[in-house]
mmCIF file of C-alpha atoms in Angstrom:
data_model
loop_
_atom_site.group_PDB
_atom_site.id
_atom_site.type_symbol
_atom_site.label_atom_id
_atom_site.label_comp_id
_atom_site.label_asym_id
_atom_site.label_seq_id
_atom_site.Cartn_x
_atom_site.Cartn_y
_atom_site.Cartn_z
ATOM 1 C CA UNK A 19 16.284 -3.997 23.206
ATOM 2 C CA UNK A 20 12.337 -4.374 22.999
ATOM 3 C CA UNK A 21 11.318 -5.023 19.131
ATOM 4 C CA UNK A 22 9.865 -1.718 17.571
ATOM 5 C CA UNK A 23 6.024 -1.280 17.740
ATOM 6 C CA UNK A 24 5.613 -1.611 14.194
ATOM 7 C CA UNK A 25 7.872 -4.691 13.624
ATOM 8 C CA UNK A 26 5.575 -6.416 15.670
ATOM 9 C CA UNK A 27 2.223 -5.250 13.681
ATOM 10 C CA UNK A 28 4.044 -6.080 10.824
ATOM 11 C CA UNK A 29 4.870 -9.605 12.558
ATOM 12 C CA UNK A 30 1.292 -10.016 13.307
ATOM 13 C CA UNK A 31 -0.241 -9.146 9.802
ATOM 14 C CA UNK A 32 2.389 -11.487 7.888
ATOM 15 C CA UNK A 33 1.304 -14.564 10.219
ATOM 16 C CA UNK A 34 -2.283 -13.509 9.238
ATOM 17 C CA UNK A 35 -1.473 -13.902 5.793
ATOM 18 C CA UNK A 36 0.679 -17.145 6.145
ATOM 19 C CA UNK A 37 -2.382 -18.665 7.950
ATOM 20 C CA UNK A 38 -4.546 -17.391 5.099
ATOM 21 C CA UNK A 39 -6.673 -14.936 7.008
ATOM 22 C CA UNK A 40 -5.834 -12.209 4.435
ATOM 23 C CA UNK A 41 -5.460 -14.476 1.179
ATOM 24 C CA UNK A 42 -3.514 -13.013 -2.036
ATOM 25 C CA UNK A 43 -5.520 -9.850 -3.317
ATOM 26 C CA UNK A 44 -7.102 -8.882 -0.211
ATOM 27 C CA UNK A 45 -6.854 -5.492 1.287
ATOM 28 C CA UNK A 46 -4.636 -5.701 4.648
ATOM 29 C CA UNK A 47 -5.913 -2.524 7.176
ATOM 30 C CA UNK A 48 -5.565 1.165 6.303
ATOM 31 C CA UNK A 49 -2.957 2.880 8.126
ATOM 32 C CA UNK A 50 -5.820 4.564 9.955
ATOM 33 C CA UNK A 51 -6.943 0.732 10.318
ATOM 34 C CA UNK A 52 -3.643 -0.221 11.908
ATOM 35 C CA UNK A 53 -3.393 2.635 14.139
ATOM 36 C CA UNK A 54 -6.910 1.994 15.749
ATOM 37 C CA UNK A 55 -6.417 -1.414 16.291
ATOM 38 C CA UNK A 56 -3.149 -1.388 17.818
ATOM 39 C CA UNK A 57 -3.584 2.173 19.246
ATOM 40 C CA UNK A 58 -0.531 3.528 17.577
ATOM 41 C CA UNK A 59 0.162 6.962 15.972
ATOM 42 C CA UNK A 60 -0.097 7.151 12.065
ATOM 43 C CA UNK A 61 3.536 7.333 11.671
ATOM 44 C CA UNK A 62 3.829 3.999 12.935
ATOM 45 C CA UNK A 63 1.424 2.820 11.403
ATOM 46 C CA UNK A 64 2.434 3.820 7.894
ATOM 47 C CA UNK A 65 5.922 2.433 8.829
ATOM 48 C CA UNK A 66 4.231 -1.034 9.467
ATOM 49 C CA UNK A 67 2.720 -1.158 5.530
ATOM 50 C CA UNK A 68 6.337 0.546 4.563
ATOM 51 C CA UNK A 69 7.879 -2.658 5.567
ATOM 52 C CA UNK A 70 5.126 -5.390 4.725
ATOM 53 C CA UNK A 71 5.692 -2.981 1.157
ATOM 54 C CA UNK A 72 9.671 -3.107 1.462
ATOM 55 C CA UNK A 73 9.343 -7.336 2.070
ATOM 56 C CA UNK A 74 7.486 -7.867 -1.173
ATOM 57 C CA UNK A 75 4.342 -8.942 1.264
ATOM 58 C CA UNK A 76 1.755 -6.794 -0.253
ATOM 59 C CA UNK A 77 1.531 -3.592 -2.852
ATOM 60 C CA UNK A 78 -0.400 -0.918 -3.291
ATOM 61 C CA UNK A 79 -3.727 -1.047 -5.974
ATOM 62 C CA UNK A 80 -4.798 2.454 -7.120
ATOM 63 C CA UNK A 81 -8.235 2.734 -6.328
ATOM 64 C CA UNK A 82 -8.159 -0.389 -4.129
ATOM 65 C CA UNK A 83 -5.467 0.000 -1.898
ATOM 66 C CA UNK A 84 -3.325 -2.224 0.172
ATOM 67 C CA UNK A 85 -3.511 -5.513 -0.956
ATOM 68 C CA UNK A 86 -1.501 -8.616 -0.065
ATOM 69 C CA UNK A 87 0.847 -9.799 -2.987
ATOM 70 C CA UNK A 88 0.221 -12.420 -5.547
ATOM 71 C CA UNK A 89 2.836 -15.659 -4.961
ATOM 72 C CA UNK A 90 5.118 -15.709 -8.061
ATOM 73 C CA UNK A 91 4.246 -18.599 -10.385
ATOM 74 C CA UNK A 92 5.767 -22.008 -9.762
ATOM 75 C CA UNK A 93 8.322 -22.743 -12.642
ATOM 76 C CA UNK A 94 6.954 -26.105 -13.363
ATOM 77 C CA UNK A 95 3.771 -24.492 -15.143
ATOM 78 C CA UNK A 96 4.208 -24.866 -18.680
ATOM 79 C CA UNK A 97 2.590 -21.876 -20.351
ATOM 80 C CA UNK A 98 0.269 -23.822 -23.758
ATOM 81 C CA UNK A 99 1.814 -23.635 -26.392
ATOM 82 C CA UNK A 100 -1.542 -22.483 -28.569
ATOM 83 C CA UNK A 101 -1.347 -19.555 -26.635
ATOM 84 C CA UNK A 102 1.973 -18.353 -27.441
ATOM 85 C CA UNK A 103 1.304 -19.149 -31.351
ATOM 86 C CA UNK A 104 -1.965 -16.879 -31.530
ATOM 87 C CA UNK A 105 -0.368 -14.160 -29.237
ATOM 88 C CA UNK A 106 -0.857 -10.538 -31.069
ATOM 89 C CA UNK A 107 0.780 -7.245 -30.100
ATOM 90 C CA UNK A 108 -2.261 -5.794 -29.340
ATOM 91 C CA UNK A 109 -2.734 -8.751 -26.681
ATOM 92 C CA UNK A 110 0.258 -8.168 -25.345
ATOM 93 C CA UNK A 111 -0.459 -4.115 -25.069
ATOM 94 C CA UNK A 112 -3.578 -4.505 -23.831
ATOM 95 C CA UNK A 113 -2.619 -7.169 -20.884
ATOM 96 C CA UNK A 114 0.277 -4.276 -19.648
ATOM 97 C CA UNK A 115 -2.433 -1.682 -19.551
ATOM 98 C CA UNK A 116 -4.238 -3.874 -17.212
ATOM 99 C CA UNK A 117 -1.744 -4.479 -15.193
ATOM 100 C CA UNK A 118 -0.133 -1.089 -15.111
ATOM 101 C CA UNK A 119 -3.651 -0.045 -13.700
ATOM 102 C CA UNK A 120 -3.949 -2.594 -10.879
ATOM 103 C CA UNK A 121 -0.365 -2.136 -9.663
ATOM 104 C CA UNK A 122 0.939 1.614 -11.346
ATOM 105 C CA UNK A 123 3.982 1.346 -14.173
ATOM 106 C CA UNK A 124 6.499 0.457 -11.485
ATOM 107 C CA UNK A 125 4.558 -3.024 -10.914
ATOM 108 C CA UNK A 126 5.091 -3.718 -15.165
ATOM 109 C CA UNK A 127 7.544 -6.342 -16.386
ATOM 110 C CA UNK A 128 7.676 -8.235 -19.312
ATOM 111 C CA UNK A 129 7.643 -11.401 -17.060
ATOM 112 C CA UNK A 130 4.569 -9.832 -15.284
ATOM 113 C CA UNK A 131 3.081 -9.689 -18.730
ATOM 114 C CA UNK A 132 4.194 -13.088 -20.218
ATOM 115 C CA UNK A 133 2.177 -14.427 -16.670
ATOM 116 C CA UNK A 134 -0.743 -12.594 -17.380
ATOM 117 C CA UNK A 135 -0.819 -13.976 -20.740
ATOM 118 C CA UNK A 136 0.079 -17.788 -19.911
ATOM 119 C CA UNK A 137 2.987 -17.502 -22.388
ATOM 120 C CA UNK A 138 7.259 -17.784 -22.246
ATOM 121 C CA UNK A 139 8.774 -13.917 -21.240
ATOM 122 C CA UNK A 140 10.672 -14.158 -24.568
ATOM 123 C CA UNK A 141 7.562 -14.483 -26.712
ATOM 124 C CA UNK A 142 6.961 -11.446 -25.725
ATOM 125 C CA UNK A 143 9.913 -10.325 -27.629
ATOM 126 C CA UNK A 144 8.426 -11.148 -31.277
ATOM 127 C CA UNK A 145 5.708 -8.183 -30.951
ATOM 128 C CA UNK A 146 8.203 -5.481 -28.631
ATOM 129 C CA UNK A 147 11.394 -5.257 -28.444
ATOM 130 C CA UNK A 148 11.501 -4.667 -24.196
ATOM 131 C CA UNK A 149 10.051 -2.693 -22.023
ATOM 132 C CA UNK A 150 9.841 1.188 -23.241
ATOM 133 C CA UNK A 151 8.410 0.559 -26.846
ATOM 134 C CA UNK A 152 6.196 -1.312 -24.424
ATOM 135 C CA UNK A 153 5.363 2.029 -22.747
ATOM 136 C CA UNK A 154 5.012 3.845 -25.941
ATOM 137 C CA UNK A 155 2.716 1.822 -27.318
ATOM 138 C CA UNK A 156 0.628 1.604 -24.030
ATOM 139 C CA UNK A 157 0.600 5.416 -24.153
ATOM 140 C CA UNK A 158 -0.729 5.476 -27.778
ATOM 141 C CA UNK A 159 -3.615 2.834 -27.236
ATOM 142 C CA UNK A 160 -4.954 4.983 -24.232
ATOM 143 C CA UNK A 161 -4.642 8.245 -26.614
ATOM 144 C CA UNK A 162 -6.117 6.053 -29.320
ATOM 145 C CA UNK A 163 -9.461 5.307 -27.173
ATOM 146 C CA UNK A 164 -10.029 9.006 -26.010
ATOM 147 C CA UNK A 165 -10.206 10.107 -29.950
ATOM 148 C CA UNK A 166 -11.077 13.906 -30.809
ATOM 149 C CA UNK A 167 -14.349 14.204 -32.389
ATOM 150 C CA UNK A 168 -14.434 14.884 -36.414
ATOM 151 C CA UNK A 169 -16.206 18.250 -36.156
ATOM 152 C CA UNK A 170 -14.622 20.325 -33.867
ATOM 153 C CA UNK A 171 -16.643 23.159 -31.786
ATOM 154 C CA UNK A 172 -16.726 26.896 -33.286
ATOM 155 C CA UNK A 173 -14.082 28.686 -31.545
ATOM 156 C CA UNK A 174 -10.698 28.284 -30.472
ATOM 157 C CA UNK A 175 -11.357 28.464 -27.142
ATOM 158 C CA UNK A 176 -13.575 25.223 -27.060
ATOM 159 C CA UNK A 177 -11.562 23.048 -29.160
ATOM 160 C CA UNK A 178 -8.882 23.605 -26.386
ATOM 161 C CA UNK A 179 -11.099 22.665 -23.554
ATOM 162 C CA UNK A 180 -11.753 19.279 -25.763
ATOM 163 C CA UNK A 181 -8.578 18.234 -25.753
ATOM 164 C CA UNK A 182 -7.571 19.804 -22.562
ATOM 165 C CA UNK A 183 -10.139 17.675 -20.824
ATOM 166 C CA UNK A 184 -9.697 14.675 -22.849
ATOM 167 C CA UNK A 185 -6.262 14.344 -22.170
ATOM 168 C CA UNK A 186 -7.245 15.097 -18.434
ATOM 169 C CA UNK A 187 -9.785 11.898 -18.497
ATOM 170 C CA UNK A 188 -6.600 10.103 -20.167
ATOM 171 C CA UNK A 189 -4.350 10.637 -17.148
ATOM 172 C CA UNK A 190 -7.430 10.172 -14.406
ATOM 173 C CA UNK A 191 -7.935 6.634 -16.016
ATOM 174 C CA UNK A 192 -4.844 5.603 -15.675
ATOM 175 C CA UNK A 193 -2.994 7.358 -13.773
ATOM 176 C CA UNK A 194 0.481 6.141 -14.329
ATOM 177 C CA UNK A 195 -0.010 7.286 -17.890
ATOM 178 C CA UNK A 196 1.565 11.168 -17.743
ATOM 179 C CA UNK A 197 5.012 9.704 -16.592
ATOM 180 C CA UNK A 198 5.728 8.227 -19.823
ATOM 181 C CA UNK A 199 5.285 11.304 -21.372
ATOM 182 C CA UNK A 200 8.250 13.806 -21.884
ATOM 183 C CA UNK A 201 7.690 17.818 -22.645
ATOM 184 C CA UNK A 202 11.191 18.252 -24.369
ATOM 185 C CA UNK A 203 11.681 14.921 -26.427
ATOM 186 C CA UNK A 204 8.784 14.214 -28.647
ATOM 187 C CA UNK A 205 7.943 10.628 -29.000
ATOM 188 C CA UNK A 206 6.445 8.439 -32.262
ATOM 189 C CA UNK A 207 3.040 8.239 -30.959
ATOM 190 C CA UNK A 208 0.364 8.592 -33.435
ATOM 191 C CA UNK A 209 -2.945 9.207 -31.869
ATOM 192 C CA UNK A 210 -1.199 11.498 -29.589
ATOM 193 C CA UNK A 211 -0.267 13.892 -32.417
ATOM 194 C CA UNK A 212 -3.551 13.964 -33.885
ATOM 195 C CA UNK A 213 -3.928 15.815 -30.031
ATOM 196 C CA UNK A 214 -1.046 17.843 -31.369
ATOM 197 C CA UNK A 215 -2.361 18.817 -34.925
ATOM 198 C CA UNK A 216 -5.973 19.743 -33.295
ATOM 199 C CA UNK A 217 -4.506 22.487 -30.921
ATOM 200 C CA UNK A 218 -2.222 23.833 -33.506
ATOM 201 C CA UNK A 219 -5.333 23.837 -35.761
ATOM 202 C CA UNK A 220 -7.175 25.755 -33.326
ATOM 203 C CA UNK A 221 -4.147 28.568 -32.785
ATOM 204 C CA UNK A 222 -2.588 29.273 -36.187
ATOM 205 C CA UNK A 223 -5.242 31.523 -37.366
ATOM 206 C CA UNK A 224 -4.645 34.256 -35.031
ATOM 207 C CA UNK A 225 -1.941 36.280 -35.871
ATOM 208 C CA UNK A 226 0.653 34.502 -34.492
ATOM 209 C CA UNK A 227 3.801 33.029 -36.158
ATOM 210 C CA UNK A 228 4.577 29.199 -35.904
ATOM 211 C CA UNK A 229 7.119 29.685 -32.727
ATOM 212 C CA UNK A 230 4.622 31.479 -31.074
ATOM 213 C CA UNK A 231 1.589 28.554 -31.819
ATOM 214 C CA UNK A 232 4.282 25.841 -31.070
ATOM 215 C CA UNK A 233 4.878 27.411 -27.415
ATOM 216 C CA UNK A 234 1.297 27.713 -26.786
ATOM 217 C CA UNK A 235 0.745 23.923 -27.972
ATOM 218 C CA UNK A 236 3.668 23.036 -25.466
ATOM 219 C CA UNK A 237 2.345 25.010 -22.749
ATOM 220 C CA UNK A 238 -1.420 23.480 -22.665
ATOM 221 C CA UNK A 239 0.159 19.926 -22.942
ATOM 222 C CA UNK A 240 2.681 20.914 -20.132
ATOM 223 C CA UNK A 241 0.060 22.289 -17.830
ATOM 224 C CA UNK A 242 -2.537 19.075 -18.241
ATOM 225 C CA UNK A 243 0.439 16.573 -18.067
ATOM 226 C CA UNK A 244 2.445 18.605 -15.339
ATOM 227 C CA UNK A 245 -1.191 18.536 -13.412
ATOM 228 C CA UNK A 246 -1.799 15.106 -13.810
ATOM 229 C CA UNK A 247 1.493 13.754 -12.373
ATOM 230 C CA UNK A 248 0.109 14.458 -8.802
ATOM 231 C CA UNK A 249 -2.807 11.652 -9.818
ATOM 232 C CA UNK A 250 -0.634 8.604 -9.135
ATOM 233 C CA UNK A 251 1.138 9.269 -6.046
ATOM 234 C CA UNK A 252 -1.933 10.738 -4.601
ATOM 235 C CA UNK A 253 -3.832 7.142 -5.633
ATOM 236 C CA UNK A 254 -0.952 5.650 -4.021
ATOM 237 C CA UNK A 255 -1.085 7.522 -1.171
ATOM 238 C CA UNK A 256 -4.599 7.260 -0.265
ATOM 239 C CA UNK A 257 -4.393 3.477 -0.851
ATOM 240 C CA UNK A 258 -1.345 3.043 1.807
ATOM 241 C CA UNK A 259 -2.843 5.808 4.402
ATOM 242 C CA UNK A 260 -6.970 5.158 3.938
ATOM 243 C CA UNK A 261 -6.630 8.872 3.894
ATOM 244 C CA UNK A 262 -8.119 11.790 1.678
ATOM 245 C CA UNK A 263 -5.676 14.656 0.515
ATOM 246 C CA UNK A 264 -7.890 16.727 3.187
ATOM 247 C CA UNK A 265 -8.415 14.027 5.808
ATOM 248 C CA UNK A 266 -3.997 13.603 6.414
ATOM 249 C CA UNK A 267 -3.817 17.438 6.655
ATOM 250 C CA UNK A 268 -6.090 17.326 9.533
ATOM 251 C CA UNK A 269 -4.485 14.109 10.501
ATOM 252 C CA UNK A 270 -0.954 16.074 10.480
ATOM 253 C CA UNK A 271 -1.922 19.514 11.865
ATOM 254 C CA UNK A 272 0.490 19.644 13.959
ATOM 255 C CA UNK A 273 3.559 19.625 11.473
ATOM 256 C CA UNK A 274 1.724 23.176 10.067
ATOM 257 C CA UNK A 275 0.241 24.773 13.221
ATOM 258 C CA UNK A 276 4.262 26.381 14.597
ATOM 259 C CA UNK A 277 4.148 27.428 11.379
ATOM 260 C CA UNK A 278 0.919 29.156 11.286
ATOM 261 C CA UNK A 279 1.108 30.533 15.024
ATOM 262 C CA UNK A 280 4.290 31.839 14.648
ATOM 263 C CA UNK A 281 3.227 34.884 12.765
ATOM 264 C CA UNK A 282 5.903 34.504 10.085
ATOM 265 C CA UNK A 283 3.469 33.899 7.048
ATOM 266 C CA UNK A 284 0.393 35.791 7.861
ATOM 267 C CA UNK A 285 -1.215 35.783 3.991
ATOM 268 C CA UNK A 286 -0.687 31.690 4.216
ATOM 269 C CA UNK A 287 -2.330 31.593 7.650
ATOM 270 C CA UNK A 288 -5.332 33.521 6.567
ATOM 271 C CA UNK A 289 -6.016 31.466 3.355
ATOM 272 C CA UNK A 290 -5.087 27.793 4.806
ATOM 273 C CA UNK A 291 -7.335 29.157 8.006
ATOM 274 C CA UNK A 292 -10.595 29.449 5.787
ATOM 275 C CA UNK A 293 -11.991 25.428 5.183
ATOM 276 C CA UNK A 294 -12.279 24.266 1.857
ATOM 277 C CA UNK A 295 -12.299 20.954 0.231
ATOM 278 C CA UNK A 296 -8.951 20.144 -1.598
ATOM 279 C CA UNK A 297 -10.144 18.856 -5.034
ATOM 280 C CA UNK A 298 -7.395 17.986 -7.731
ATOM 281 C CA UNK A 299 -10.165 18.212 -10.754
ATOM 282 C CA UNK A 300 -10.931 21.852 -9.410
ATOM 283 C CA UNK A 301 -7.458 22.635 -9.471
ATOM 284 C CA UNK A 302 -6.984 21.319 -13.187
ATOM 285 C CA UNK A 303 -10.155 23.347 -14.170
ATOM 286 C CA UNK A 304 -8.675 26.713 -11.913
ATOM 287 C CA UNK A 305 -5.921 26.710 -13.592
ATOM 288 C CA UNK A 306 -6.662 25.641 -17.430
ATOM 289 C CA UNK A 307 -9.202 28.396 -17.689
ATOM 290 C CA UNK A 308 -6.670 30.892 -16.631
ATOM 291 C CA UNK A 309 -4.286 29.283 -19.124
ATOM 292 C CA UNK A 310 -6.996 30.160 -21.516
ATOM 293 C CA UNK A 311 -7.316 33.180 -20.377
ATOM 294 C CA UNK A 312 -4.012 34.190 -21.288
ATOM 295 C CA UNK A 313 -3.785 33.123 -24.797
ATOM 296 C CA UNK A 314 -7.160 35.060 -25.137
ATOM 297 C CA UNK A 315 -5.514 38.571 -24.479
ATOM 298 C CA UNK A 316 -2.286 37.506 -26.756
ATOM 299 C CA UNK A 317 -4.786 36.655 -29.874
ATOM 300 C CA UNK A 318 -6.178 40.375 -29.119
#
């Protein structure tokens, strides 16, 4: 049987990068890339990075995109000694934020760390104990550098759009950042809760008891975190496909149109039939004023 079209693309861009035509860090093609040079469909294609992906051969950089892998190490270099003696948590914090945002959480290891840093895995071990106090502290130094101002705006409504759009900036900096975060099982971060004290600031003189401010704490940082989850995989997405959000509906119109023609969902065929640009910030904004909205006619 003849060899699938896009085991051969993938053939052909691994003996690129062997040869050193696409050296470590460089982006290989977009999927729209692949498909115009080898004059296949997108679904191929994205199977051909799928598999360079699957191999180890390259990985996806939010906000870069496709990029050919790093070779591991060799074990003969000896990482210097001086190094590992003046190593400091906040070193060792601040190289897994990088590397979280070149290559998303998934791409974070101690050992990627302990490379980064030119020092032994287990040193790492004297400032965290592994991998998720890792991610908790992560989480807190991000918090930590969007602080809340000392004077807070006048009204209740403002102070909420502060934070809502602080933590917003949080998760659109780094986008692997709202993952970490759990709704139902509150975690010892510090900066975070000074988020936590300012919105409960801002609701408990209205009326309400403290179940009812609690909720509406929970609900804003639901909605903003819930929101920003869709940051990363869109990154991710865009990186593998060289498409917008908007750009691989169009691309894909044919998996909706049936749909649409058939007559079975007029309301969603007259709304997805009027063109407008798909734009994740808009959404956040859409829907947070609404939010606000609502606790607006509780507190009268």
């Amino acid at each position: 049987m003849a060899e699938p079209p896009y085991l051969r693309i993938a053939a052909e861009l691994k003996r690129r990068i062997t040869a050193g035509e696409l050296p470590p860090g460089s982006r290989i093609p977009s999927v729209r890339g692949i498909a115009a040079e080898w004059g296949v469909a997108i679904a191929t294609a994205t199977k051909v990075v799928a598999a360079l992906r699957d191999e180890g051969v390259v990985h996806a950089v939010p906000r870069v995109g496709t990029v050919v892998a790093t070779p591991a190490p060799s074990r003969r270099s000896v990482p210097r000694r001086d190094a590992t003696a003046l190593l400091t948590r906040e070193q060792v914090v601040h190289a897994a934020i990088d590397i979280a945002d070149e290559q998303g959480f998934d791409g974070l290891s101690m050992r990627s760390v302990a490379t980064e840093l030119g020092v032994p895995t287990m040193s790492l071990y004297k400032h965290v104990r592994g991998r998720d106090e890792l991610a908790l502290l992560m989480a807190d130094v991000v918090f930590a550098q969007h602080r809340l101002p000392a004077v807070p705006p006048p009204t209740w409504r403002a102070q909420l759009e502060l934070v809502a759009r602080m933590q917003w900036a949080a998760y659109r900096a780094h986008p692997w950042l709202p993952k970490l975060l759990s709704l139902t099982r509150p975690q010892p971060m510090p900066n975070l809760l000074h988020h936590a004290e300012w919105v409960m600031r801002a609701l408990e003189d209205h009326g309400q008891g403290p179940a009812v401010v609690f909720h509406a704490h929970i609900t804003l940082f639901g909605y903003v975190r819930g929101t920003a989850l869709s940051i990363e995989p869109e990154v991710e997405a865009e990186a593998d496909t060289g498409l917008s959000a908007d750009q691989w509906v169009d691309a894909h119109d044919d998996m909706f149109g049936p749909a649409i023609d058939s007559g079975v969902f007029p309301a969603f065929s007259r709304v997805v039939g009027t063109p407008f640009d798909f734009d994740l910030d808009e959404v956040f904004e859409f829907g947070l004023q609404r939010l606000l909205d609502g606790y607006a006619a509780l507190f009268r």
